[in-house]
Structure formats: C-alpha cells, structure tokens
Amino acid sequence: MIAVVSALGMTAVLSGCGLTGASGDVTLKLVAADYGNSAANSSEKYWGALVKEYEADHPGVKIDVSVYSWNDVDREVKKMVDAGNPPDLAQIGAYADYAAKDLLYKAGDVLSIPVQADFVSQLSAAGEVNGVQYGMPFASSTRLLFYNKSLFAEAGITPPRTWAELAADAQALKAEGVTYPYALPLGPEEAQAETLQWLLGGGGGYTDDVGTYGIDSPQNVETFTWLKNELVGKGLTGPVAPGELNRADAFAAFADGEVGMLNGHPSLMKIAAKKGVKFGMVPMPGADGESKRTLGVADWMLAFKKNGHHEQIGDFLDFVYSEKNVVDFSREYDLLPVTTSASRAMAGAEQDRHLKPFLQELASSELYPVGKTSWAEVSAQIKARIGKAVAPGGSPSAVLTQIQATATRAESAHQ
C-alpha cells in the first residue's frame, strides 16, 4: 500500500478505478482524485453514490468516473490531454497550464450564476488566470498550530502567540526530553506549505501585493534567518534535519507523542485522536503576535472544452456543488467546504465543531500562486532547496535568491 499526498496533504491509496452508471445519450468522463486512506472510505464510493443519485434524475446523461490515487491522477490526466483525448471533467491539483493552453471552459461558461457566486472568495480568486476563473475549487484546508497538551503540562508551558514564545516553549520541551520540540518538515513532500506558513508569519510570502514573485524579499530572508538561528541551530527541531523531514513523518511522530508542536491541517485531528494523543490547536504564531494570515490550500475541478457538452457539464457541476453535497464531502474527509453556503451550514452545526477553528482561519488564508503556470516549477524548487536554508553552514539569503532566480526565469518562460 503506497501512501501519497495531495495538494491538501491528504493521503490516498487507490490506483485507477472506473465507475459507470446507466447508458445515456451523453456520456461525461470525469477523472477524480482519491481522498480516502483505505478502500472503506475511498472517493470511489463517494462518486459512486453521487453519480447514482444524479443519473436517476437525468436519464439522458451518463457519468463515467475514474478514481486515481494522488500519486497518479495528475499524470493520468496529462497523458489523456497529450493524447488528444481529455476527460470532460478532472478533479486534480492544478489548472493553470491547461488554462494557458485554452483547453478549459471558463467557470462562468458552465456553472450557473448562483453556484459560481457561492464559492468562498479567496478560493474563487485563486482559481483565476488574468482575472478569469478557470479553476473551480473542490476541496480546501487551512493550518493551525497543534500542540501536545500532556507534554505542555509536564513542561509547565502555555501555547505560544509569538515566535519568541514558540522558541521558549521549544526550549522547555527540549529540557523535558521531548524528541521534536517543534517539528519543522521542510522535506520534499510538502515543504512549500511549511515554508509559506512561516513566511506569512513574518509579514512576507511568495508574491508581493501585485502578484510578482518576491521569494528573496528582506522579510522572507529575516524569517528563515530566525528559523535557522533560533530553532534549528539551537537543536529545537528534533533529530531529523528539517530538509529530510516530511509532513507525513512529522504527523506520525505527533501521533506517537514525540512532537511538542507542529503546523497541521484538519486530518491530523483524526490521526492524533486515534493514538490517544491529547492535543490543542491555536492560530499559528507570527513574529510579533498571532499570524495575521494563514496558509490556505485548495484542489481543483476543471472542465475541458474538447468534447463540448458544456450544458451537461454545468448541470452536473451545479449538482456536485449543492450545499448538501459539499457538506457531505467535507464531513467525509475532514476538509473545509469551498462554498459559502456549506461553510455557513457547517459553522453552525454541532457535529462540525472540531472544524470550526479551521473554518475561521479560511477567511484570512492565502493560497499558493496557483494561477501562475510557473508555480509547478517554483514549487519543485522550494521542495528541493529550502531545507538547505536552515542547514548548518547554509545561507537563507543565498537559497532564497536561488529560488527567486528560478521563479523569475520560469515566469518569463511562461509569458
């Protein structure tokens, strides 16, 4: 069983699985990613139930769904597109490359006005290229600081609000023999997430106010200099070098009671609770107080133009994005709803109270610059290089400058 990770950090295990309903006059092919962590809660089951319900009321339409693991789904869609046979719909991790090649319907070409207007504004904006929405958000997540309540009680400390307090707490945890006082996963699995959360806390980010890459900005250099000197350099991030520590391993260590603090998303709640870890969650600390912005992540639904059927695509997507279906999906996989109506419903529901802190963070979240066709290349460079910025003898300024140079070249190449 191979565990893999989506843009949201969710694990999934299934390879390609086909789902087909009753025959009809029009067949829509949908390729979707799996958010489950076993066959019992696979997305194959989710889409199977959804398709059955839709086709019962739409006898002239057949939905043919193929579900792939996150290890395969983006590659499978690319193979279909390269072969000149794209699916009608793809629920995957990125959209900008296909939009740049004019392969996608605009969201407004397929969705009804009420459905398009119902998307959470931050997510809707992140789906735009040059002010036009092509990426339709399908699932979202934010981050909070998780801390081990038992370890904090033993060390006599309280959750931090600032970086200075976080470092002091980490020192106290280290003195108590905690293996990872603060787990800093800057390994290749999801380094771009941990990096952006820290940059936001330092008043920076990947881009400036007008969307231009500013990875080597003074604020960002200062942030990684602080991380190198005050956390990593003082032995407060555990026995594994941050550049070699992956998110999944950090989560597993937290569930095993070896981590005092780490930056986590909703799925960590279930992982930790299953192992009996008593944990708390607070907003991520920033340089001078709670971080004013937090990391937001989204996965996307794409509608390809090649086969036509925009009316049938739109009608099916209006069904997919109904309040009930968005709520059901979000509850099944501990993700945040991508629509305002579903967010409102879950914010007021007792059964969703564990997600409320993450929902509150969504309003102030900042997503990756996924509207840039250069982002995939830049993200790969961050994953490959950023750990070196905090390594012994490493230079935050030099590493960030190298990544910025890559970003500048990639941006020019895609214009």
Coordinates of C-alpha atoms in Angstrom, one line a residue:
M1 CA 0.0 0.0 0.0
I2 CA 1.6 3.2 -1.2
A3 CA 0.6 6.4 0.7
V4 CA 0.6 9.6 -1.3
V5 CA -0.2 13.2 -0.7
S6 CA -2.4 15.7 -2.5
A7 CA -2.1 19.5 -2.5
L8 CA -4.0 19.4 0.7
G9 CA -1.7 16.9 2.3
M10 CA -4.4 14.2 2.3
T11 CA -3.3 10.6 2.0
A12 CA -4.8 8.2 -0.6
V13 CA -4.1 4.7 -1.7
L14 CA -6.1 3.6 -4.7
S15 CA -5.0 3.2 -8.3
G16 CA -7.3 3.7 -11.3
C17 CA -10.9 2.6 -10.7
G18 CA -13.7 3.0 -13.2
L19 CA -17.3 3.9 -12.2
T20 CA -20.1 3.9 -14.8
G21 CA -23.8 4.4 -14.5
A22 CA -26.7 3.6 -16.8
S23 CA -26.4 4.2 -20.5
G24 CA -27.5 7.6 -21.8
D25 CA -27.5 10.0 -24.8
V26 CA -24.5 11.9 -23.4
T27 CA -21.5 10.4 -21.5
L28 CA -19.4 12.7 -19.4
K29 CA -16.0 11.4 -18.4
L30 CA -14.7 12.5 -15.0
V31 CA -11.3 11.8 -13.6
A32 CA -11.1 12.3 -9.9
A33 CA -8.5 12.1 -7.1
D34 CA -8.9 9.8 -4.1
Y35 CA -9.2 11.4 -0.7
G36 CA -9.6 8.2 1.3
N37 CA -6.9 6.4 3.2
S38 CA -8.4 2.9 2.6
A39 CA -10.9 1.1 0.4
A40 CA -13.5 1.7 3.1
N41 CA -13.7 5.5 2.6
S42 CA -12.3 5.8 -0.9
S43 CA -13.6 8.6 -3.2
E44 CA -14.7 5.8 -5.5
K45 CA -17.6 5.2 -3.0
Y46 CA -18.3 8.9 -2.8
W47 CA -18.6 9.4 -6.5
G48 CA -20.4 6.2 -7.0
A49 CA -23.3 7.3 -4.7
L50 CA -23.3 10.8 -6.2
V51 CA -23.4 9.6 -9.8
K52 CA -26.2 7.1 -9.0
E53 CA -28.3 9.9 -7.5
Y54 CA -27.7 12.2 -10.4
E55 CA -28.3 9.7 -13.1
A56 CA -31.6 8.7 -11.5
D57 CA -32.9 12.2 -12.2
H58 CA -31.1 12.6 -15.6
P59 CA -31.7 9.5 -17.7
G60 CA -30.2 11.2 -20.8
V61 CA -26.8 11.6 -19.1
K62 CA -24.2 9.1 -18.1
I63 CA -21.3 10.0 -15.8
D64 CA -18.2 7.8 -16.3
V65 CA -15.9 8.3 -13.3
S66 CA -12.3 7.1 -12.9
V67 CA -10.7 7.5 -9.5
Y68 CA -6.9 7.5 -9.1
S69 CA -4.6 8.0 -6.2
W70 CA -2.9 11.4 -5.8
N71 CA 0.3 9.6 -6.9
D72 CA -1.3 9.1 -10.3
V73 CA -4.2 11.4 -11.0
D74 CA -2.4 14.5 -12.4
R75 CA -0.1 12.3 -14.6
E76 CA -3.1 10.3 -15.9
V77 CA -5.0 13.5 -16.9
K78 CA -1.8 14.9 -18.6
K79 CA -1.5 11.6 -20.6
M80 CA -5.1 11.9 -21.7
V81 CA -4.7 15.6 -22.7
D82 CA -1.4 14.9 -24.5
A83 CA -3.1 12.1 -26.5
G84 CA -5.8 14.5 -27.6
N85 CA -8.5 12.8 -25.5
P86 CA -9.0 14.8 -22.4
P87 CA -11.8 14.0 -20.0
D88 CA -14.8 16.3 -19.7
L89 CA -14.0 16.9 -16.1
A90 CA -10.9 16.5 -14.0
Q91 CA -10.7 16.9 -10.2
I92 CA -6.9 17.3 -9.7
G93 CA -4.2 19.5 -8.1
A94 CA -3.6 22.2 -10.6
Y95 CA -5.3 24.0 -13.5
A96 CA -3.1 26.9 -14.8
D97 CA -1.2 25.0 -17.5
Y98 CA -4.4 23.8 -19.1
A99 CA -6.0 27.3 -18.9
A100 CA -2.9 28.8 -20.5
K101 CA -3.3 26.4 -23.5
D102 CA -7.0 27.4 -23.8
L103 CA -8.2 23.9 -23.1
L104 CA -10.7 24.8 -20.4
Y105 CA -14.1 26.2 -20.1
K106 CA -14.3 29.4 -18.0
A107 CA -16.2 28.7 -14.8
G108 CA -18.9 31.1 -16.0
D109 CA -19.4 29.1 -19.2
V110 CA -20.5 26.0 -17.3
L111 CA -21.7 27.0 -13.8
S112 CA -25.0 28.8 -13.0
I113 CA -24.5 32.3 -11.6
P114 CA -25.7 31.3 -8.1
V115 CA -23.3 28.4 -7.9
Q116 CA -20.3 30.3 -9.1
A117 CA -21.1 33.2 -6.8
D118 CA -21.3 30.7 -3.8
F119 CA -17.6 29.9 -3.9
V120 CA -15.5 31.2 -0.9
S121 CA -14.0 34.4 -2.3
Q122 CA -10.4 33.5 -1.5
L123 CA -10.7 30.2 -3.3
S124 CA -12.6 31.7 -6.3
A125 CA -9.9 34.3 -6.7
A126 CA -7.2 31.7 -6.5
G127 CA -8.8 29.9 -9.5
E128 CA -8.4 32.9 -11.8
V129 CA -5.9 33.5 -14.6
N130 CA -5.7 37.1 -15.6
G131 CA -8.9 37.9 -13.8
V132 CA -10.9 35.0 -15.3
Q133 CA -11.9 31.9 -13.3
Y134 CA -11.0 28.6 -14.8
G135 CA -10.2 26.6 -11.7
M136 CA -13.2 25.6 -9.6
P137 CA -12.2 24.9 -6.0
F138 CA -13.3 21.4 -4.9
A139 CA -11.7 20.9 -1.5
S140 CA -9.8 23.2 0.8
S141 CA -7.8 23.3 4.0
T142 CA -6.1 25.7 6.3
R143 CA -3.4 25.3 9.0
L144 CA -3.3 25.7 12.8
L145 CA -0.5 25.1 15.4
F146 CA -1.2 21.7 17.0
Y147 CA 0.4 21.1 20.4
N148 CA 0.6 18.1 22.7
K149 CA -1.3 19.1 25.9
S150 CA 0.3 16.4 28.0
L151 CA 3.8 17.4 27.1
F152 CA 3.0 21.1 27.6
A153 CA 1.6 20.4 31.0
E154 CA 4.7 18.4 32.0
A155 CA 6.9 21.4 30.9
G156 CA 4.7 23.9 32.6
I157 CA 4.1 26.0 29.5
T158 CA 1.2 27.5 27.5
P159 CA 0.6 27.7 23.8
P160 CA 2.7 30.4 22.1
R161 CA 1.4 33.5 20.3
T162 CA 4.7 34.8 19.0
W163 CA 7.9 33.3 17.6
A164 CA 9.8 34.2 20.7
E165 CA 7.2 32.4 22.8
L166 CA 7.4 29.4 20.5
A167 CA 11.2 29.2 20.8
A168 CA 10.9 29.5 24.6
D169 CA 8.3 26.7 24.7
A170 CA 10.5 24.6 22.5
Q171 CA 13.4 25.1 24.9
A172 CA 11.3 24.0 27.8
L173 CA 10.1 20.9 25.8
K174 CA 13.7 20.0 24.9
A175 CA 14.6 20.3 28.6
E176 CA 11.9 17.7 29.3
G177 CA 13.4 15.3 26.8
V178 CA 10.8 15.8 24.0
T179 CA 12.2 14.3 20.8
Y180 CA 10.8 17.0 18.5
P181 CA 10.1 20.2 20.4
Y182 CA 8.9 21.8 17.2
A183 CA 8.7 19.6 14.1
L184 CA 9.8 21.5 11.0
P185 CA 9.1 19.4 7.9
L186 CA 11.0 21.1 5.1
G187 CA 11.4 17.8 3.2
P188 CA 10.4 17.2 -0.4
E189 CA 6.8 16.0 0.4
E190 CA 5.2 19.4 1.3
A191 CA 8.0 21.9 2.0
Q192 CA 6.1 24.6 0.1
A193 CA 3.4 24.5 2.7
E194 CA 5.5 24.8 5.9
T195 CA 7.6 27.5 4.1
L196 CA 4.7 29.7 3.2
Q197 CA 3.2 29.5 6.7
W198 CA 6.4 30.8 8.2
L199 CA 6.8 33.5 5.5
L200 CA 3.3 34.7 6.2
G201 CA 4.0 34.9 9.9
G202 CA 7.0 37.1 9.1
G203 CA 5.0 39.5 7.0
G204 CA 6.1 38.1 3.7
G205 CA 5.0 35.4 1.2
Y206 CA 5.8 34.0 -2.2
T207 CA 4.5 37.0 -4.1
D208 CA 4.0 40.8 -3.4
D209 CA 0.8 42.7 -3.4
V210 CA 0.7 42.8 -7.2
G211 CA 1.4 39.1 -7.7
T212 CA 5.1 39.3 -8.6
Y213 CA 7.4 36.7 -7.1
G214 CA 9.3 38.1 -4.1
I215 CA 10.8 35.0 -2.6
D216 CA 14.0 36.7 -1.6
S217 CA 12.4 39.7 0.0
P218 CA 14.0 41.1 3.2
Q219 CA 11.1 39.8 5.3
N220 CA 11.5 36.3 3.9
V221 CA 15.3 36.3 4.5
E222 CA 14.7 37.5 8.0
T223 CA 12.2 34.8 8.6
F224 CA 14.5 32.0 7.6
T225 CA 17.4 33.5 9.3
W226 CA 15.3 33.4 12.5
L227 CA 14.4 29.8 11.9
K228 CA 18.0 28.8 11.3
N229 CA 19.4 30.6 14.3
E230 CA 16.6 30.3 16.9
L231 CA 15.1 26.9 16.2
V232 CA 17.2 24.7 14.1
G233 CA 20.6 26.0 15.3
K234 CA 19.6 25.5 18.9
G235 CA 18.5 21.9 18.4
L236 CA 14.8 22.5 18.9
T237 CA 13.6 20.8 15.7
G238 CA 14.4 17.2 16.5
P239 CA 16.9 14.6 15.4
V240 CA 16.0 14.6 11.7
A241 CA 17.2 17.6 9.6
P242 CA 14.3 19.7 8.5
G243 CA 15.2 19.3 4.9
E244 CA 14.9 15.5 5.3
L245 CA 11.7 15.5 7.4
N246 CA 8.4 15.0 5.5
R247 CA 5.0 16.1 6.6
A248 CA 3.6 12.5 6.9
D249 CA 6.5 11.5 9.2
A250 CA 6.0 14.6 11.3
F251 CA 2.3 13.8 11.7
A252 CA 3.1 10.2 12.6
A253 CA 5.6 11.4 15.2
F254 CA 3.0 13.7 16.7
A255 CA 0.5 10.8 16.9
D256 CA 3.2 8.8 18.7
G257 CA 3.6 11.6 21.3
E258 CA 7.1 12.6 20.2
V259 CA 6.3 16.1 19.0
G260 CA 5.5 19.1 21.1
M261 CA 4.3 21.4 18.4
L262 CA 3.8 21.4 14.6
N263 CA 1.8 23.1 11.9
G264 CA -1.1 20.9 10.9
H265 CA -4.3 20.6 8.9
P266 CA -7.7 19.0 9.9
S267 CA -6.7 15.4 9.1
L268 CA -4.2 15.4 11.9
M269 CA -7.0 15.6 14.4
K270 CA -8.2 12.1 13.5
I271 CA -4.6 10.7 13.3
A272 CA -3.7 12.0 16.7
A273 CA -7.1 11.1 18.4
K274 CA -6.8 7.5 17.1
K275 CA -3.5 7.2 19.0
G276 CA -5.0 8.8 22.1
V277 CA -2.9 12.0 22.0
K278 CA -4.5 14.9 23.9
F279 CA -3.9 17.9 21.7
G280 CA -4.9 21.5 21.4
M281 CA -4.9 23.9 18.4
V282 CA -4.2 27.6 18.2
P283 CA -3.6 30.1 15.4
M284 CA 0.0 30.0 14.1
P285 CA 2.3 32.4 15.9
G286 CA 3.8 35.2 14.0
A287 CA 6.9 37.4 14.5
D288 CA 5.0 39.8 16.8
G289 CA 1.8 38.1 17.6
E290 CA -0.7 35.6 16.0
S291 CA 0.0 35.4 12.3
K292 CA -2.4 37.8 10.5
R293 CA -2.6 35.4 7.6
T294 CA -2.5 31.7 7.4
L295 CA -1.9 29.1 4.7
G296 CA -4.8 28.0 2.6
V297 CA -4.7 25.1 0.2
A298 CA -7.2 24.0 -2.5
D299 CA -7.6 21.2 -5.0
W300 CA -9.5 22.0 -8.3
M301 CA -12.2 20.9 -10.6
L302 CA -11.5 21.5 -14.3
A303 CA -13.9 21.4 -17.3
F304 CA -12.3 20.6 -20.6
K305 CA -13.7 22.0 -23.9
K306 CA -12.6 19.3 -26.3
N307 CA -15.8 17.2 -26.2
G308 CA -18.3 20.0 -25.9
H309 CA -21.3 19.2 -23.6
H310 CA -20.9 22.4 -21.6
E311 CA -24.6 22.4 -20.7
Q312 CA -24.5 18.8 -19.3
I313 CA -21.2 19.6 -17.6
G314 CA -22.7 22.7 -16.0
D315 CA -25.8 20.9 -14.8
F316 CA -23.8 18.1 -13.2
L317 CA -21.4 20.5 -11.5
D318 CA -24.4 22.5 -10.2
F319 CA -25.5 19.3 -8.6
V320 CA -21.9 18.5 -7.3
Y321 CA -21.7 21.9 -5.7
S322 CA -25.1 21.9 -4.0
E323 CA -24.9 22.7 -0.3
K324 CA -25.8 19.2 0.8
N325 CA -23.1 17.5 -1.4
V326 CA -20.4 19.9 -0.5
V327 CA -21.2 19.4 3.2
D328 CA -21.3 15.6 2.9
F329 CA -17.9 15.5 1.1
S330 CA -16.3 17.9 3.6
R331 CA -17.5 15.8 6.5
E332 CA -16.4 12.5 5.0
Y333 CA -12.8 13.6 4.6
D334 CA -12.4 16.3 7.3
L335 CA -11.9 19.0 4.7
L336 CA -13.2 22.6 4.6
P337 CA -16.2 23.4 2.3
V338 CA -15.4 25.5 -0.7
T339 CA -18.8 27.3 -0.8
T340 CA -20.2 30.0 1.4
S341 CA -23.5 28.2 1.9
A342 CA -21.8 25.0 3.1
S343 CA -19.4 26.9 5.2
R344 CA -22.3 28.6 7.0
A345 CA -24.1 25.3 7.5
M346 CA -21.0 23.6 9.0
A347 CA -20.1 26.6 11.1
G348 CA -23.4 26.3 12.9
A349 CA -23.5 22.5 13.2
E350 CA -22.5 20.8 16.5
Q351 CA -21.1 17.8 14.6
D352 CA -18.7 20.1 12.8
R353 CA -17.4 22.0 15.8
H354 CA -14.0 20.3 15.5
L355 CA -13.5 22.0 12.1
K356 CA -14.7 25.5 13.3
P357 CA -11.2 26.8 14.1
F358 CA -10.0 25.9 10.6
L359 CA -13.2 27.5 9.1
Q360 CA -12.4 30.7 10.9
E361 CA -8.9 30.7 9.5
L362 CA -10.1 30.3 5.9
A363 CA -11.3 33.9 5.7
S364 CA -7.7 35.2 6.3
S365 CA -6.0 32.5 4.4
E366 CA -3.5 32.9 1.5
L367 CA -3.1 30.3 -1.2
Y368 CA -0.2 29.3 -3.3
P369 CA 0.1 31.4 -6.6
V370 CA -1.6 28.5 -8.4
G371 CA -2.8 30.9 -11.2
K372 CA 0.7 31.1 -12.4
T373 CA 1.8 28.5 -14.9
S374 CA 5.3 28.8 -13.4
W375 CA 4.1 27.7 -10.0
A376 CA 4.7 24.0 -10.5
E377 CA 8.4 24.6 -11.3
V378 CA 8.8 27.1 -8.5
S379 CA 7.2 24.7 -6.0
A380 CA 9.5 21.9 -7.1
Q381 CA 12.5 24.2 -6.5
I382 CA 11.2 25.1 -3.0
K383 CA 10.8 21.4 -2.1
A384 CA 14.3 20.6 -3.4
R385 CA 16.2 23.6 -1.9
I386 CA 14.5 25.2 1.1
G387 CA 15.8 22.7 3.7
K388 CA 19.4 23.9 2.8
A389 CA 18.5 27.4 4.1
V390 CA 18.4 26.2 7.7
A391 CA 21.1 23.6 7.5
P392 CA 24.4 24.0 9.3
G393 CA 26.5 26.3 7.1
G394 CA 23.5 27.2 4.9
S395 CA 22.6 30.7 3.9
P396 CA 18.9 31.7 3.9
S397 CA 19.7 34.7 1.7
A398 CA 21.6 32.6 -0.9
V399 CA 19.0 29.8 -1.0
L400 CA 16.0 32.2 -1.3
T401 CA 17.9 34.2 -4.0
Q402 CA 18.4 30.9 -6.0
I403 CA 14.8 30.1 -5.7
Q404 CA 13.8 33.6 -6.8
A405 CA 16.1 33.3 -9.8
T406 CA 14.3 30.1 -10.8
A407 CA 10.9 31.8 -10.3
T408 CA 11.9 34.8 -12.5
R409 CA 13.1 32.5 -15.3
A410 CA 10.1 30.3 -15.1
E411 CA 7.7 33.3 -15.1
S412 CA 9.4 34.7 -18.2
A413 CA 9.3 31.4 -20.0
H414 CA 5.6 31.0 -19.4
Q415 CA 4.6 34.5 -20.5

